[in-house]
Amino acid sequence: DIYLKQMLESSKDSAKLDAMKRIVGMIAKGKNASELFPAVVKNVASKNIEIKKLVYVYLMRYAEEQQDLALLSISTFQRALKDPNQLIRASALRVLSSIRVPIIVPIMMLAIKEASSDLSPYVRKNAAHAIQKLYSLDPEQKEMLIEVIEKLLKDKSTLVAGSVVMAFEEVCPDRIDLIHKNYRKLCNLLVDVEEWGQVVIIHMLTRYARTQFVSPWKDDEVVEEYSENNFYESDEEQKEKDQKVKNTYTMDPDHRLLLRNTKPLLQSRNAAVVMAVAQLYWHLAPKSEAGIVSKSLVRLLHSNREVQYIVLQNIATMSIQRKGMFEPYLKSFYVRSTDPTMIKTLKLEILTNLANEANISTLLREFQTYVRSQDKQFAAATIQAIGRCATNITEVTDTCLNGLVCLLSNRDEIVVAESVVVIKKLLQTQPAHHGEIIKHMAKLLDNITVPVARASILWLIGEYCERVPKIAPDVLRKTAKTFTNEDDLVKLQILNLGAKLYLTNSKQTKLLTQYVLNLGKYDQSYDIRDRTRFIRQLIVPNEKSGALSKYAKKIFLAQKPAPLLESPFKDRDHFQLGTLSHTLNSRATGYLELSDWPKVAPDPSVRNVDVAELAKEWTGILGKTKKEKPTEKFYSESEEDEDESSSTSASGRCLESNLHLPCLKNSIFRTGHYLKRIRKKFKKSQSYVAAPVSVPTKTHELLHRMSGKGLAAHYHFSRQPGIFGDRMVSVQLTVTNTTDQKIENIHIKEKKLPPGMRMHEFNPIECLEPAGSITVSMGIDFCDSAQMASFQLCTKDDYFNVNIQPPVGELLLPVTMSEKDFKKEQGMLTGMNETSATIAVAPQNSTRLVIIEKVVKAANLGVVPSGQDNIHRFAAKTVHSGSLMLVTVELKESSTAQLIINTEKTVIGSVLLRELKPVLSQG
Amino acid sequence: MIHSLFLINASGDIFLEKHWKSVVSRSVCDYFFEAQERASEAENVPPVIPTPHHYLLSVYRHKIFFVAVIQIIISFAQDYFGVCSELMIKDNVVVVYEVLEEMLDNGFPLATESNILKELIKPPTILRTVVNTITGSTNVGDQLPTGQLSVVPWRRTGVKYTNNEAYFDVIEEIDAIIDKSGSTITAEIQGVIDACVKLTGMPDLTLSFMNPRLLDDVSFHPCVRFKRWESERILSFIPPDGNFRLLSYHVSAQNLVAIPVYVKHNISFRDSSSLGRFEITVGPKQTMGKTVEGVMVTSQMPKGVLNMTLTPSQGTHIFDPVTKLLSWDVGKINPQKLPSLKGSVSLQAGASKPDENPTINLQFKIQQLAISGLKVNRLDMYGEKYKPFKGIKYMTKAGKFQVRT
């Protein structure tokens, strides 16, 4: 220790680092290193980042024990909280909040508040984590912390979302009202949140949805309730009304939003996320939709034993209520001899739940293999399962019973014993004609030693002693001999057997019974002695015995209800699936109850977000639509807003952009926005749209006749401007009927368009004769992006998913302008707005005519007259936003050329550049 | 939320502990040891153990118990150090500690993407150790991983390579149960596409398949654009740097799965004598002309078996009389001369004949074949100008492949 201290006090960083490493090693092994605290804490301000980190590790471990000394380090952290490096700010906050010293609570509170409005989302994320830590240190701070949570919930960064919801769940899970305004945002962000955050958010939203939406389950119970109601009320009108309410259930769009946005997460690689979505669908989706989770859950079965264990438990619970969900996957639950026992028994449980008339014979064959398993515990469980199948499915009761009887001759005692117990239960359900089996079992008594099995046989013989009148007294005789050596369980049953025989066949068994009762009287166990005393009083008539003994026979030989064989998972579903409580089948601390659906939905408008806020939130996406708004003032304000936030570089804003939308649009907007002012200037000199120079004949296939069941469709871009409004690209669609029957009512349905995109459909084609073909026009506003427009092409009785992806060349309208104008515009569109490439030009392409022909064929460009022979210029504007697109082809020596594109729509520009390259270089 | 983590080795020593909140005495592990004693085998220890004040979660990997932890930690360790053993953890205790610190804050997972962790705390290599000793530089990155803040959190910026390469391995595992008579009871395929991508800059890749219809049950790395997959069945993604699992998929038992090998067996125990016969032959079935290699047969014999006297036609075999495990390392299958293992089994004298024949577990590998028929069509790169070197490998392996006898 002294040595370590010396090292820590040395001036060399390497010695300090070495010492710190050893100390952390000690901590990891659980050795006490608290004596070094003063020496270590001095190094908290070390410049060396690795030493610093290790000191942090040390502080978090020992600060609680050495509070006074720990205070020495606080000022260092306070300084670090102001550091320009976000990483240092974040880690300072993290360590500060991990030091569990109550005196610094106010400092922590202050730090959290400040960090929650930090520019860096990473720091804000750490602030959210710190909330929970402070709360557990001092719950008094709850109110203040809730304020911070409320603020952070509004945060739009995907980085923060998971952490703040976690804090919400810890600190104030009952403040559902804080979620309302953020609900839609959380649903929309969900896909992009990191995995562990997704899990937390999904669980929270599940609880939220159960308090806010009405039940989507139109289950049978409800129907029953209704019919009962009529019975009492006999009010026809009321009934009609009720049924109307029932029939017109429409799901709240927000409820649907949650289901829709969580569905893709079933594809997550993280088992916890898949499980979370599965439980969400189970608790929230209409019963017909919950089935989609089965496939993903079955997929999880391939992972480790721990994951399997949890997933199988949840499937077990689900499969009781809704067999249909997992029936197709029956075989995935077949047991392998290498599975651990707990996995085997869970699979068996599920197989039993899934058993029905159709699959029972396959299952029983499979069970036969399991019964022979070397894992005897599992074999026993299989026998129980067979018993359950036998009672649940009456068709196979006899088969099962016979099978079980065969097992009675098994060599393994555990198997036999379990069979006896199960047979006992089965016989009880239908004792009428099973005298033979009982006799067989009586014989077994000589060999079998497992107490439960012996007890079961004795009980059976006693219960049905009248069916085996000859054997029963003999069994009693034998067991009376061995009475003293039996297990308590068996002794009790011997007494029972004696009593029952005494009542039915006292002539033969009176003495034997009394002998047994005498043995019981002096037994070591209280239980046996008590029982003996009770039985003697009840069955042997004497002057003291009361009125009860008259009824002794009725008491002992009463018809007993057959035991119900049911799944141990039957009632587990009152716990939320996927929770620790569900796994343990008992309430764990911190479990948050899932409420029942409300009868009437609370006001859905609480989730509405103010227009101003919404506009701010989605500037990135709605940018273009806003230009149409006449409210100039409002627009410019929000634009400034946007300016500010994007100048904070990599912070929040760019994280928001939905990853799955191709980044195309966002970047278009951003550049477009910076250039707003420039654009205003040249708007006056804007040129006129010209007629297309060339109309390409190339058609694209929309629907092949094979996949369209005889309906074929092709489309081509007709380059006719403004038929359907000036932002639409017109598309000509040729539909052909290749079948020998009429195709009726061809129309468009189910458009799945990216946000902002619009489509003008063609009028439905009422009828298309065999071998007939018809051409119709439609318009699509692609929003200046090369994204696909997906929709369904429907006929009277079929539908086909199709999509149109425009070449960027078709997103343009040619314009005419003078060379001077062209140069002027080009001068304004330089820098980032210019993309260029050097290309090889095939020799036959180097004449002016060929170049023009090729270029205008590939893209809808207008030709600009040019003074120089080697320079060719083309101009167009984008269909949607009318941004200029200037193309220059400058021929150089040795058959190369410079291709330059100037436009503020840089993305389209670069795509166009790529598409034009091969046009000129190929012959 | 995870309160504390204890690592316990096979002999029951706690060799590492880490606390994210207040310190929990290591005596909580006594509950775990109790449960361990009750369970006959390590893998039968229940994953969740409730105690009066805590709940213990245990994960068992590589003969080490991770008590109270999530499994991702293990996969990180493998990624980081190549192997995950007690020795490795002991040697690198400080690095492990630092990584654990970064992974969870207050017991809540903070960063589990191994690419990011590697950037925060650089994994130890021999070279780095040498460099560190000389220059006194550190393993700790002083920059926030850029990924954390960008729209592509899984990829760092400024990646540079002189050789740009992208390799994809399509690996399929067949899980099957074959019954006595050789017919398939259930068979499913579990496939993954593992990638090793070393590309400069921010490449945007698309991978398309000849027969994407096969992939109806898939899970993706977060980098894959789900919408594009939904609409076009094309994998479009900006890859993480280095090794990662792009996709895993599952071809369920409802589909027809080709079984590439068969096992002929004749195992019988007689009631009267203490000798039994044992004979198995392994042969190729639907292998599309490819060689089956790395064949390994293991079988757990019943308790009553004392010893086995066997002669293999090829390969080596071992029978462990204590664990009763028979393993036969077959190697390659030559279709002209099928490998077989024949001989006799001696049973405990006087013991009754075992009522179950042992199940046979099979391991094998087939190179250049994806048994489901999945084929990659093409790989394209956008966003960067250079031409990367591309490669695709296929492999089929046995997963849990059991033959009942």
PDB file of N, CA and C in Angstrom, chain A residues 30 53 79 94 120 144 192 261 268 311 335 346 416 418 462 533 563 568 574 674 746-747 803 921:
ATOM      1  N   GLY A  30     -12.736  -7.325  -5.646  1.00  0.00           N
ATOM      2  CA  GLY A  30     -13.520  -7.194  -4.432  1.00  0.00           C
ATOM      3  C   GLY A  30     -12.657  -6.927  -3.209  1.00  0.00           C
ATOM      4  N   LYS A  53      -9.785   8.708 -15.974  1.00  0.00           N
ATOM      5  CA  LYS A  53     -10.895   7.746 -16.061  1.00  0.00           C
ATOM      6  C   LYS A  53     -10.839   6.742 -14.924  1.00  0.00           C
ATOM      7  N   ARG A  79     -15.920  22.381 -12.758  1.00  0.00           N
ATOM      8  CA  ARG A  79     -15.191  23.031 -13.823  1.00  0.00           C
ATOM      9  C   ARG A  79     -15.390  22.265 -15.141  1.00  0.00           C
ATOM     10  N   ARG A  94     -21.705  12.529 -15.459  1.00  0.00           N
ATOM     11  CA  ARG A  94     -21.937  11.133 -15.152  1.00  0.00           C
ATOM     12  C   ARG A  94     -21.288  10.731 -13.829  1.00  0.00           C
ATOM     13  N   SER A 120     -25.437  19.762 -26.895  1.00  0.00           N
ATOM     14  CA  SER A 120     -25.096  18.410 -27.326  1.00  0.00           C
ATOM     15  C   SER A 120     -26.124  17.401 -26.832  1.00  0.00           C
ATOM     16  N   MET A 144     -38.931  18.740  -8.691  1.00  0.00           N
ATOM     17  CA  MET A 144     -37.987  19.446  -9.575  1.00  0.00           C
ATOM     18  C   MET A 144     -37.550  18.547 -10.728  1.00  0.00           C
ATOM     19  N   ASP A 192     -35.600   4.795 -34.899  1.00  0.00           N
ATOM     20  CA  ASP A 192     -34.221   5.277 -34.915  1.00  0.00           C
ATOM     21  C   ASP A 192     -33.568   5.374 -33.548  1.00  0.00           C
ATOM     22  N   ASN A 261     -45.917   1.557 -36.247  1.00  0.00           N
ATOM     23  CA  ASN A 261     -44.506   1.924 -36.113  1.00  0.00           C
ATOM     24  C   ASN A 261     -43.682   0.911 -35.329  1.00  0.00           C
ATOM     25  N   SER A 268     -35.885  -6.721 -35.490  1.00  0.00           N
ATOM     26  CA  SER A 268     -34.659  -6.300 -34.809  1.00  0.00           C
ATOM     27  C   SER A 268     -33.783  -7.495 -34.495  1.00  0.00           C
ATOM     28  N   VAL A 311     -38.444 -16.596 -23.675  1.00  0.00           N
ATOM     29  CA  VAL A 311     -39.376 -16.583 -24.802  1.00  0.00           C
ATOM     30  C   VAL A 311     -40.366 -17.739 -24.675  1.00  0.00           C
ATOM     31  N   VAL A 335     -38.724 -31.380 -28.862  1.00  0.00           N
ATOM     32  CA  VAL A 335     -37.630 -31.380 -27.899  1.00  0.00           C
ATOM     33  C   VAL A 335     -36.424 -32.118 -28.457  1.00  0.00           C
ATOM     34  N   LEU A 346     -40.516 -26.642 -20.689  1.00  0.00           N
ATOM     35  CA  LEU A 346     -41.298 -25.539 -21.239  1.00  0.00           C
ATOM     36  C   LEU A 346     -41.832 -25.875 -22.627  1.00  0.00           C
ATOM     37  N   VAL A 416     -42.892 -45.161 -13.738  1.00  0.00           N
ATOM     38  CA  VAL A 416     -44.053 -45.913 -13.270  1.00  0.00           C
ATOM     39  C   VAL A 416     -44.845 -45.087 -12.272  1.00  0.00           C
ATOM     40  N   GLU A 418     -45.005 -41.894 -11.817  1.00  0.00           N
ATOM     41  CA  GLU A 418     -45.708 -40.782 -12.433  1.00  0.00           C
ATOM     42  C   GLU A 418     -46.939 -41.289 -13.190  1.00  0.00           C
ATOM     43  N   GLY A 462     -59.061 -48.017  -2.472  1.00  0.00           N
ATOM     44  CA  GLY A 462     -60.040 -47.665  -1.453  1.00  0.00           C
ATOM     45  C   GLY A 462     -61.275 -47.036  -2.069  1.00  0.00           C
ATOM     46  N   ARG A 533     -57.215 -41.049  15.227  1.00  0.00           N
ATOM     47  CA  ARG A 533     -58.223 -40.735  16.238  1.00  0.00           C
ATOM     48  C   ARG A 533     -59.525 -40.325  15.572  1.00  0.00           C
ATOM     49  N   PRO A 563     -60.065 -34.236 -10.528  1.00  0.00           N
ATOM     50  CA  PRO A 563     -59.136 -33.103 -10.541  1.00  0.00           C
ATOM     51  C   PRO A 563     -59.033 -32.510 -11.936  1.00  0.00           C
ATOM     52  N   PRO A 568     -49.805 -24.853 -15.673  1.00  0.00           N
ATOM     53  CA  PRO A 568     -49.341 -23.923 -14.637  1.00  0.00           C
ATOM     54  C   PRO A 568     -49.252 -22.489 -15.154  1.00  0.00           C
ATOM     55  N   HIS A 574     -52.107 -12.305 -16.238  1.00  0.00           N
ATOM     56  CA  HIS A 574     -52.465 -11.051 -15.591  1.00  0.00           C
ATOM     57  C   HIS A 574     -51.227 -10.204 -15.335  1.00  0.00           C
ATOM     58  N   TYR A 674     -30.503  27.719 -47.866  1.00  0.00           N
ATOM     59  CA  TYR A 674     -29.428  28.703 -47.804  1.00  0.00           C
ATOM     60  C   TYR A 674     -29.461  29.647 -49.002  1.00  0.00           C
ATOM     61  N   ILE A 746     -60.516  -1.610 -63.946  1.00  0.00           N
ATOM     62  CA  ILE A 746     -59.096  -1.447 -63.621  1.00  0.00           C
ATOM     63  C   ILE A 746     -58.908  -0.066 -63.012  1.00  0.00           C
ATOM     64  N   HIS A 747     -58.378  -0.043 -61.810  1.00  0.00           N
ATOM     65  CA  HIS A 747     -58.201   1.242 -61.138  1.00  0.00           C
ATOM     66  C   HIS A 747     -57.019   1.194 -60.173  1.00  0.00           C
ATOM     67  N   ASN A 803     -44.855  -0.334 -58.699  1.00  0.00           N
ATOM     68  CA  ASN A 803     -44.280   0.957 -58.397  1.00  0.00           C
ATOM     69  C   ASN A 803     -43.601   1.587 -59.604  1.00  0.00           C
ATOM     70  N   SER A 921     -20.626   8.505 -73.319  1.00  0.00           N
ATOM     71  CA  SER A 921     -19.421   7.695 -73.521  1.00  0.00           C
ATOM     72  C   SER A 921     -19.712   6.430 -74.319  1.00  0.00           C
TER      73      SER A 921
END
